[in-house]
Coordinates of C-alpha atoms in Angstrom, one line a residue:
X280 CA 18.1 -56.3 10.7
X281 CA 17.0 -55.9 7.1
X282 CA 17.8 -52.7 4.9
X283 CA 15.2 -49.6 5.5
X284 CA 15.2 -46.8 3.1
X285 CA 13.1 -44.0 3.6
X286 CA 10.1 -44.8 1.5
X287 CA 9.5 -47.9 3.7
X288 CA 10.1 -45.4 7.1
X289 CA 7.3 -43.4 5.3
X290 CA 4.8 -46.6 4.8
X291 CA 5.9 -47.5 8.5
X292 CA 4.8 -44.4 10.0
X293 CA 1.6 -44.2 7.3
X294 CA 0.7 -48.1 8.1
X295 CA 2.2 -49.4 11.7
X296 CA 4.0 -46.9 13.6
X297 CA 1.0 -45.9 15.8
X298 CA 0.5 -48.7 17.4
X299 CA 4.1 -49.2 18.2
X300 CA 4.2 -45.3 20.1
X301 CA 1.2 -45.7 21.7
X302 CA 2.3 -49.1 23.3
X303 CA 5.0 -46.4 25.1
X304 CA 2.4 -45.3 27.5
X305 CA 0.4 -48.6 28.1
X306 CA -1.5 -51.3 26.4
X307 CA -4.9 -49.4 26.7
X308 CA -3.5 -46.1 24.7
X309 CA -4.6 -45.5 21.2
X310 CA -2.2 -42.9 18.9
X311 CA -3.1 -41.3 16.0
X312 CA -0.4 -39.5 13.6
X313 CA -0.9 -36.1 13.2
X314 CA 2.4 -34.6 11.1
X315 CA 4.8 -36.4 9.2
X316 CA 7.9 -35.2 8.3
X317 CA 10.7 -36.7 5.7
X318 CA 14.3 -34.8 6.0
X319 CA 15.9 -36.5 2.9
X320 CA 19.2 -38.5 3.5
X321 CA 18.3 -37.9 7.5
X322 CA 14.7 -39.9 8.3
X323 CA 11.4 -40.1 8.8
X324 CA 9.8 -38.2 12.2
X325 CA 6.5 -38.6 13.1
X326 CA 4.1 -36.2 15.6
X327 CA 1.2 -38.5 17.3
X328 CA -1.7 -37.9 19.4
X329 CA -1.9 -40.7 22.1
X330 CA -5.0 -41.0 24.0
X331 CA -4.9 -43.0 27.3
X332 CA -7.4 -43.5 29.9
X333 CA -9.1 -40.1 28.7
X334 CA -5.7 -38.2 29.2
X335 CA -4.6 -36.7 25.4
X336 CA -0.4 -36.7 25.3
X337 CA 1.8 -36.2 21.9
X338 CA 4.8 -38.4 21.2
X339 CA 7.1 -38.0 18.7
X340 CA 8.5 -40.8 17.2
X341 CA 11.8 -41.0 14.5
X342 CA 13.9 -42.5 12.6
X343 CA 17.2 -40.4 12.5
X344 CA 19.7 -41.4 14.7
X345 CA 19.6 -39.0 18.0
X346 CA 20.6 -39.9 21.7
X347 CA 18.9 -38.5 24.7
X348 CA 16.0 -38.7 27.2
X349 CA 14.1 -41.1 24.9
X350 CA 13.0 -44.4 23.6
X351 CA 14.6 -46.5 21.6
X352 CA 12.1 -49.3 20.0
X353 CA 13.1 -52.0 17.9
X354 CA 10.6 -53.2 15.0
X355 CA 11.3 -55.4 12.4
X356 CA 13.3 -53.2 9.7
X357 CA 14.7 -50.8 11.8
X358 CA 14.5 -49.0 15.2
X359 CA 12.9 -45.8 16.4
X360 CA 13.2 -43.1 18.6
X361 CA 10.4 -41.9 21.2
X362 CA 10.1 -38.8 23.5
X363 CA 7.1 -37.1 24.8
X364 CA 6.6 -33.4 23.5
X365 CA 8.1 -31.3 24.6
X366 CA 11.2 -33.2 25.5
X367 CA 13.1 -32.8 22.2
X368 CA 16.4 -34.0 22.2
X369 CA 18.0 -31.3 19.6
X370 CA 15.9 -28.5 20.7
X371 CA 16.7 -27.4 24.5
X372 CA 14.6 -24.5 24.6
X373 CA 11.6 -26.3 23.8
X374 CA 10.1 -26.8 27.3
X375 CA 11.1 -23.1 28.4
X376 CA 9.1 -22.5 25.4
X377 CA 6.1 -24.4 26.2
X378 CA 5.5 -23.6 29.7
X379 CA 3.7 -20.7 30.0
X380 CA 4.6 -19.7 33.3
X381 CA 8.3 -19.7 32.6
X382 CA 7.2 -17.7 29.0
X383 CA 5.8 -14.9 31.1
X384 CA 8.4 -14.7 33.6
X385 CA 11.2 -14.9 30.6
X386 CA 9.6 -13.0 27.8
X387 CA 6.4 -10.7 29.1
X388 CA 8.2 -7.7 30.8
X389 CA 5.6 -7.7 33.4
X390 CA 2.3 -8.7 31.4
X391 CA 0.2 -11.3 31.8
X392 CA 0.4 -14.4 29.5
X393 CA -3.0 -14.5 27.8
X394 CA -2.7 -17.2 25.1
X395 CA 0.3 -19.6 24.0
X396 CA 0.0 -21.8 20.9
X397 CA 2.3 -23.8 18.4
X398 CA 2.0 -22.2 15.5
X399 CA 4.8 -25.0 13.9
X400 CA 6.8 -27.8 15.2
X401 CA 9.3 -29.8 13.0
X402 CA 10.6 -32.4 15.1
X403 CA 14.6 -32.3 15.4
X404 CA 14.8 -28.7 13.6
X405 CA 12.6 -26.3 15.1
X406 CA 9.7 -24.9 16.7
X407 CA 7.4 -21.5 16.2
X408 CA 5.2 -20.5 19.1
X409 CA 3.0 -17.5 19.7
X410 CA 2.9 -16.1 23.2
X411 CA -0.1 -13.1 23.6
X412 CA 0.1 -10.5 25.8
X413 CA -2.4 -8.3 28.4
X414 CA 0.1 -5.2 27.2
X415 CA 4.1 -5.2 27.3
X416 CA 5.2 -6.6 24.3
X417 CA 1.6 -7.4 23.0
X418 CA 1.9 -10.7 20.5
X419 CA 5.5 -12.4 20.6
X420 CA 6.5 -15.4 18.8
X421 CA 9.2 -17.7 19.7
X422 CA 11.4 -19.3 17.5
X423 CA 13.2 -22.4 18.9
X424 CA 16.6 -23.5 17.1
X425 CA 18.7 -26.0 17.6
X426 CA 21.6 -24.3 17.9
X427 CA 22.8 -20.4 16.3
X428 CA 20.1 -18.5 18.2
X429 CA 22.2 -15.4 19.0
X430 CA 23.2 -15.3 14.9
X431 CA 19.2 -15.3 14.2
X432 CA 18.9 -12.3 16.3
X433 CA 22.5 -10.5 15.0
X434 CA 20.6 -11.6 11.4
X435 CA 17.4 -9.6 12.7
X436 CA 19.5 -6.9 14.1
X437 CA 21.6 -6.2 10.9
X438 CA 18.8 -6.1 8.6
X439 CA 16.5 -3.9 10.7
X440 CA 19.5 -1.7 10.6
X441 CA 19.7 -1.7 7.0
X442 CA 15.8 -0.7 6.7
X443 CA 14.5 -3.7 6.0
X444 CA 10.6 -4.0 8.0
X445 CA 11.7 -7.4 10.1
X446 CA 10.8 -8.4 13.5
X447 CA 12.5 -7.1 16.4
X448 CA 14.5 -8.9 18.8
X449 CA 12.2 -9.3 22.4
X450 CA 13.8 -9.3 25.1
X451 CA 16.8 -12.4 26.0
X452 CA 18.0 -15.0 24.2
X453 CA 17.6 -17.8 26.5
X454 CA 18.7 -21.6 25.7
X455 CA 18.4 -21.3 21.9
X456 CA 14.9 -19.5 21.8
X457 CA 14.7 -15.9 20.5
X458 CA 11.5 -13.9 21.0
X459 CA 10.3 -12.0 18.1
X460 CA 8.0 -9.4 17.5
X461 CA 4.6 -9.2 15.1
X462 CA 5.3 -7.2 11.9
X463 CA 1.7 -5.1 10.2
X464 CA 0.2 -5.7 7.0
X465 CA -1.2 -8.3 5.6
X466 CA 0.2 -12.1 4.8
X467 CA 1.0 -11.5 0.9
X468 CA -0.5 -15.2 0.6
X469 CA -3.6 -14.2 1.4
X470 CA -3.1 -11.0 -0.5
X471 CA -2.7 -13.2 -3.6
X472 CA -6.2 -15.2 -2.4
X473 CA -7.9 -12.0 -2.0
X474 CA -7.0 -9.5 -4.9
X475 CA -8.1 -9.7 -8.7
X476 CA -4.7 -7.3 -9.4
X477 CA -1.3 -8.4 -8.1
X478 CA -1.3 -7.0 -4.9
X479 CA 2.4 -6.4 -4.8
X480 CA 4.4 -5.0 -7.9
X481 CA 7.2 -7.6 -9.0
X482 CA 10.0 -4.2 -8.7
X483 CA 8.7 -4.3 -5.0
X484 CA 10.5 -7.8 -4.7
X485 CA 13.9 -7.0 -6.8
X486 CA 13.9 -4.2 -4.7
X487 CA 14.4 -6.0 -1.9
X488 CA 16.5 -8.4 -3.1
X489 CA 19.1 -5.1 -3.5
X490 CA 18.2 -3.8 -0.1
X491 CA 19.8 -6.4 1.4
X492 CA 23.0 -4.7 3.1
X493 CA 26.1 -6.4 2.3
X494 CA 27.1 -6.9 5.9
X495 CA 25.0 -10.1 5.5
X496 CA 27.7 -12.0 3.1
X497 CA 30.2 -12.3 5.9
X498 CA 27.5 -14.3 7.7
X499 CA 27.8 -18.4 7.2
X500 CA 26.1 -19.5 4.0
X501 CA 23.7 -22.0 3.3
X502 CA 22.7 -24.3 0.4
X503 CA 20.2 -22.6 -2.3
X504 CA 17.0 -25.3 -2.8
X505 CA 18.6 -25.7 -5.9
X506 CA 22.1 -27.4 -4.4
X507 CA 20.0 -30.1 -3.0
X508 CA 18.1 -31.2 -5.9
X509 CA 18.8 -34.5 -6.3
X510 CA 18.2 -35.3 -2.2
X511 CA 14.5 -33.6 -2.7
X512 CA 14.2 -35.5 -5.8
X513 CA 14.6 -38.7 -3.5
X514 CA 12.1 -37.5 -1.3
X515 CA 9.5 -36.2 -4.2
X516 CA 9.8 -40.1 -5.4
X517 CA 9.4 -41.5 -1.7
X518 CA 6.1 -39.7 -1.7
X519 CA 5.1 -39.7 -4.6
X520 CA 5.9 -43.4 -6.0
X521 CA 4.0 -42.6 -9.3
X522 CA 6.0 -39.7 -10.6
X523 CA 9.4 -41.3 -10.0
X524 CA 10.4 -41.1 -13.9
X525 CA 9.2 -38.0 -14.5
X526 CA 10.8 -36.4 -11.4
X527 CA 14.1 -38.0 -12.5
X528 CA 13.2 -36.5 -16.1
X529 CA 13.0 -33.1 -14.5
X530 CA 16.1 -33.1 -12.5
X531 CA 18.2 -34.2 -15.5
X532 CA 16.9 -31.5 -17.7
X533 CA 17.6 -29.1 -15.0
X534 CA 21.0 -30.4 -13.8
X535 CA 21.8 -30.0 -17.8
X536 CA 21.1 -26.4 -18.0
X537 CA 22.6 -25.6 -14.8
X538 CA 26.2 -27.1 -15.4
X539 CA 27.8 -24.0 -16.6
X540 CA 24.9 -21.3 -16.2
X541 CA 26.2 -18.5 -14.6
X542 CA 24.4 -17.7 -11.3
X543 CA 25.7 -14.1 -11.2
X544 CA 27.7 -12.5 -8.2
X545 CA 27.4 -13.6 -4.5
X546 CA 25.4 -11.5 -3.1
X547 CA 23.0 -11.0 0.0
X548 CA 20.2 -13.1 0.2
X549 CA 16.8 -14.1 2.0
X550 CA 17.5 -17.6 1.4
X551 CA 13.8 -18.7 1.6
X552 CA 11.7 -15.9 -0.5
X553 CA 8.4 -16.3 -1.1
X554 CA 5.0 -15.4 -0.3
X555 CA 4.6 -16.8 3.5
X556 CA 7.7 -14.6 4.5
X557 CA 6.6 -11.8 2.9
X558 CA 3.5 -8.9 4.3
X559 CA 2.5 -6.4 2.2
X560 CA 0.8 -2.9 3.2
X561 CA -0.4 -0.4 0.1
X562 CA 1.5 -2.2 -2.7
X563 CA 4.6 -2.3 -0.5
X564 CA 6.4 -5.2 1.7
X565 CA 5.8 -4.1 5.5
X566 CA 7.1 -7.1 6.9
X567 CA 9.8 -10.0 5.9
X568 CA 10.1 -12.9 8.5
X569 CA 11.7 -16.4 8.8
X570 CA 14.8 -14.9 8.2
X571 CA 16.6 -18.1 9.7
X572 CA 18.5 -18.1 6.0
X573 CA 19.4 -15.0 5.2
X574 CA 23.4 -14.5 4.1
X575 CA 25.6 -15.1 1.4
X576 CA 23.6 -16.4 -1.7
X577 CA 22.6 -15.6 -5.2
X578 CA 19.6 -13.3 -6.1
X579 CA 18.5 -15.8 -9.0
X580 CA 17.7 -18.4 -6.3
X581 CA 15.2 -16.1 -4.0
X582 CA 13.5 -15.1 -7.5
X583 CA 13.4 -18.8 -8.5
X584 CA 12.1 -19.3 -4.9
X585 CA 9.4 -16.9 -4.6
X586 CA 8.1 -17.8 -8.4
X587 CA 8.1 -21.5 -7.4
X588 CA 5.8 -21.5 -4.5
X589 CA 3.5 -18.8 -6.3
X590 CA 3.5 -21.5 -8.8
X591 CA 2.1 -24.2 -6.6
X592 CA 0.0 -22.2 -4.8
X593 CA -3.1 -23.2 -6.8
X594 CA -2.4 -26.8 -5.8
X595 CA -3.1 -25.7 -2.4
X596 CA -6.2 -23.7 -2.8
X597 CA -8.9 -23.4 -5.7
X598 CA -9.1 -19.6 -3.9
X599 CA -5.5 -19.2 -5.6
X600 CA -6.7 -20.2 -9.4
X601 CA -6.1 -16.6 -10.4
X602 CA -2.6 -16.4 -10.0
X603 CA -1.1 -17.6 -12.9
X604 CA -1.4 -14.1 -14.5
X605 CA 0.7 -12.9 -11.4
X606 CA 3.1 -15.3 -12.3
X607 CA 3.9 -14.2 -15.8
X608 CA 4.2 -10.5 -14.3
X609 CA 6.8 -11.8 -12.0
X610 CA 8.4 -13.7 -14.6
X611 CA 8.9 -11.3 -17.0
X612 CA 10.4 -9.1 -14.2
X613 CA 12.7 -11.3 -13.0
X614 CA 14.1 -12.4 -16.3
X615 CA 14.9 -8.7 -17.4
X616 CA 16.6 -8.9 -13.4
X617 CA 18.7 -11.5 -13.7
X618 CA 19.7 -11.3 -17.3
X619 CA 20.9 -7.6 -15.8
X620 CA 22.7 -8.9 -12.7
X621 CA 25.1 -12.1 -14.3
X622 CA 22.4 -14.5 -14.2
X623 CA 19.9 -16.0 -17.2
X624 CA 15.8 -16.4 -18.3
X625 CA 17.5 -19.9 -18.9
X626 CA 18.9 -20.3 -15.5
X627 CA 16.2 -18.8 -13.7
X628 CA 13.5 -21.2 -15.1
X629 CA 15.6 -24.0 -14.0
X630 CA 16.3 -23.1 -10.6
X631 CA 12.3 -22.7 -10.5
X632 CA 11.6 -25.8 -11.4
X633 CA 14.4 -27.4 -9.2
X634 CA 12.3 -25.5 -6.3
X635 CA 8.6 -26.8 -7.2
X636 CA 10.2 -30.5 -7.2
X637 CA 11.3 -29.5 -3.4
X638 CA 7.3 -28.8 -2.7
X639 CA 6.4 -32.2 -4.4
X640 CA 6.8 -34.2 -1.4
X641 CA 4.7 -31.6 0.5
X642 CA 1.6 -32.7 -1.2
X643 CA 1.4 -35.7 0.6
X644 CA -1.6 -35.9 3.6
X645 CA -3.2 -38.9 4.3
X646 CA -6.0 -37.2 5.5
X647 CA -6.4 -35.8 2.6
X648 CA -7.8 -37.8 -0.3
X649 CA -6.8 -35.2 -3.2
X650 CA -3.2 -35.2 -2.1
X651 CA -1.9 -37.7 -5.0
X652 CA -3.6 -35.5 -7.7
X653 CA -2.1 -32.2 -5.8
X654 CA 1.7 -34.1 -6.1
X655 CA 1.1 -35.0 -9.5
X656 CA -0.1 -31.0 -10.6
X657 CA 2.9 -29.9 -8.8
X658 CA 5.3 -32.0 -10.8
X659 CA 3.5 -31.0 -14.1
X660 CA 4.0 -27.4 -13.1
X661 CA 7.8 -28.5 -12.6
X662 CA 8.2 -30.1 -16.1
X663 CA 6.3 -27.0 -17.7
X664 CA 9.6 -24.8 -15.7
X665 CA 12.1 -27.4 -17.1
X666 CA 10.4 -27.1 -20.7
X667 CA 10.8 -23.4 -20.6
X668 CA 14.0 -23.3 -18.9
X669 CA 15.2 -25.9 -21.8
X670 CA 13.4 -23.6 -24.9
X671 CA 15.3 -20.6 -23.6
X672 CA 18.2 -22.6 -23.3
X673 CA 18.5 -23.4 -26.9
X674 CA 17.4 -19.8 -27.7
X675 CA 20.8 -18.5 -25.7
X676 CA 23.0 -21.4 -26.8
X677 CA 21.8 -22.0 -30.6
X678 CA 23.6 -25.4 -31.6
X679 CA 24.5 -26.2 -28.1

């Protein structure tokens, strides 16, 4: 068997793979791939819709290396795994999950289930879904884990505790699945879409960034964005073939800056901050979620964070085109933070752009025929981070 690095996996799921999946249920079944998904140094997984004899199915297919209640498929560079959603092999609450009938008895105190959907599904890691409610606990959304569910909800517990507006803990944890509740407000992402003025004050964010009790530091810690650079990197490049040399370009300016910068004391963190976790009510944050992260960390890495993806949101949406005054707001804010809490401007604007190069790889959606110039306007908005971050740099360090 020939070597197979993960830009040919992609191609193979883009080009071949469906075929090949679809083959699993007979030799009349079409597929059609729905979501791909690239974990860098781990594979390629791939969510198809398989139609056969009228009857619609979904099979997952991958290329990481997973045992279980699936099929293992040899094709000419490599071999891949197939199961039929929802049998996941890492995620054992998945079917609970998906069954309605066993989501009212589990999670619905005695309502009737009206509606379950998937709001998100990454094959291997985890799985959102939202149950609704005829009363008891109203909307409820489940979050399916591979493993650490009971930490999730001691995460949720310890911050509501400390005052921070997070979902409560429904009901049981039952086979790594915790139920969640809905938090008000609005989505601050489409508070940025809708409101000519920045809809929440940048001191609303370092502000919660202090809030964070302390409590959270003893919790295990997890890799910033930033410590994986090089790995997302590797996948921005698999993606996006075109940009490889100006990826690389990026990374080494960044990695350059970084050796040495101080990062500023560990600290609690959110660990993913930014606009999707974040709703806002009257200029003020009324609800944090996907708090899957949160634990020992720096707070230069949630600011880099939550400026990179308001960075690329006008690669998403031509609705988000007025942003980029927001973003100098926050900037300005979270430079006078960090240079205040051990950190640096410097350091800051290179952890940003570290973060946007995570996003690069995003871009990519066959279906969509923009997605090439989207992947090449988010790299440009990284090298316009690393050119800052490298000015103020030699501002700081003058003959360095």
């Amino acid at each position: 068997m020939t070597g197979w690095d993960e830009s040919d996996q992609v191609r193979f799921f883009t080009d071949e793979a469906a075929p090949v999946v679809a083959a699993q249920l007979s030799t009349e079944a079409t597929a059609e791939l729905v979501e791909l998904h690239h974990r860098p140094g781990a594979g390629v997984s791939g969510l198809f819709e398989v139609t056969d004899d009228g009857t619609r199915r979904y099979l997952v297919a991958t290329t990481e290396n997973v045992h279980g209640d699936l099929v293992e498929v040899e094709v000419p560079r490599g071999r891949l795994r197939i199961w039929e959603h929802p049998g996941d092999p890492l995620l054992p609450g998945l079917p609970l999950a998906s069954v309605p009938a066993e989501v009212q008895a589990t999670w619905g105190d005695g309502a009737r289930l009206r509606s379950l959907e998937t709001v998100t599904y990454r094959p291997l890691r985890r799985a959102v879904l939202r149950a609704t409610f005829d009363g008891g606990p109203g909307q409820v959304f489940l979050k399916v884990l591979r493993r650490d569910a009971d930490l999730l909800a001691r995460r949720h517990r310890l911050l509501s505790e400390a005052g921070i507006p997070v979902p409560s803990v429904v009901g049981p944890v039952r086979q790594q699945v915790v139920a969640l509740s809905s938090v008000t407000g609005t989505p601050l992402a489409q508070a940025f879409m809708d409101s000519a003025e920045i809809p929440l004050p940048p001191a609303r964010i370092t502000e919660l960034v202090d809030a964070m009790p302390d409590d959270l530091t003893t919790l295990p810690a997890r890799e910033a964005w930033t410590d994986r650079i090089v790995d997302y990197a590797s996948a921005a490049k698999v993606a996006f073939p075109a940009g490889a040399r100006r990826i690389d370009a990026v990374v080494a300016t960044v990695t350059g800056i970084l050796d040495g910068e101080p990062r500023g004391p560990v600290v609690a963190t959110h660990g993913d901050l930014y606009e999707a976790n974040l709703f806002v009510a009257d200029g003020r944050v009324s609800g944090v979620i996907d708090v899957d992260a949160v634990g020992p960390g720096h707070a230069v890495d949630d600011l880099a964070c939550f400026l990179a993806h308001l960075a690329v949101l006008r690669t998403i949406h031509p609705g988000y085109a007025h942003t980029e005054a927001f973003l100098s707001s926050y900037l300005d804010a979270f430079s006078a933070y960090v240079d205040a809490h051990g950190a640096s401007r410097a350091g800051l604007l290179a952890r940003t752009a570290a973060v946007v190069c995570t996003l690069i790889a995003g871009a990519r959606d066959e279906g969509l025929p923009e997605w090439e110039a989207a992947a090449d306007q988010r790299l440009r908005i990284a090298e316009g981070f690393a050119a800052l971050a490298w000015g103020s740099w030699l501002i700081a360090h003058p003959g360095g």
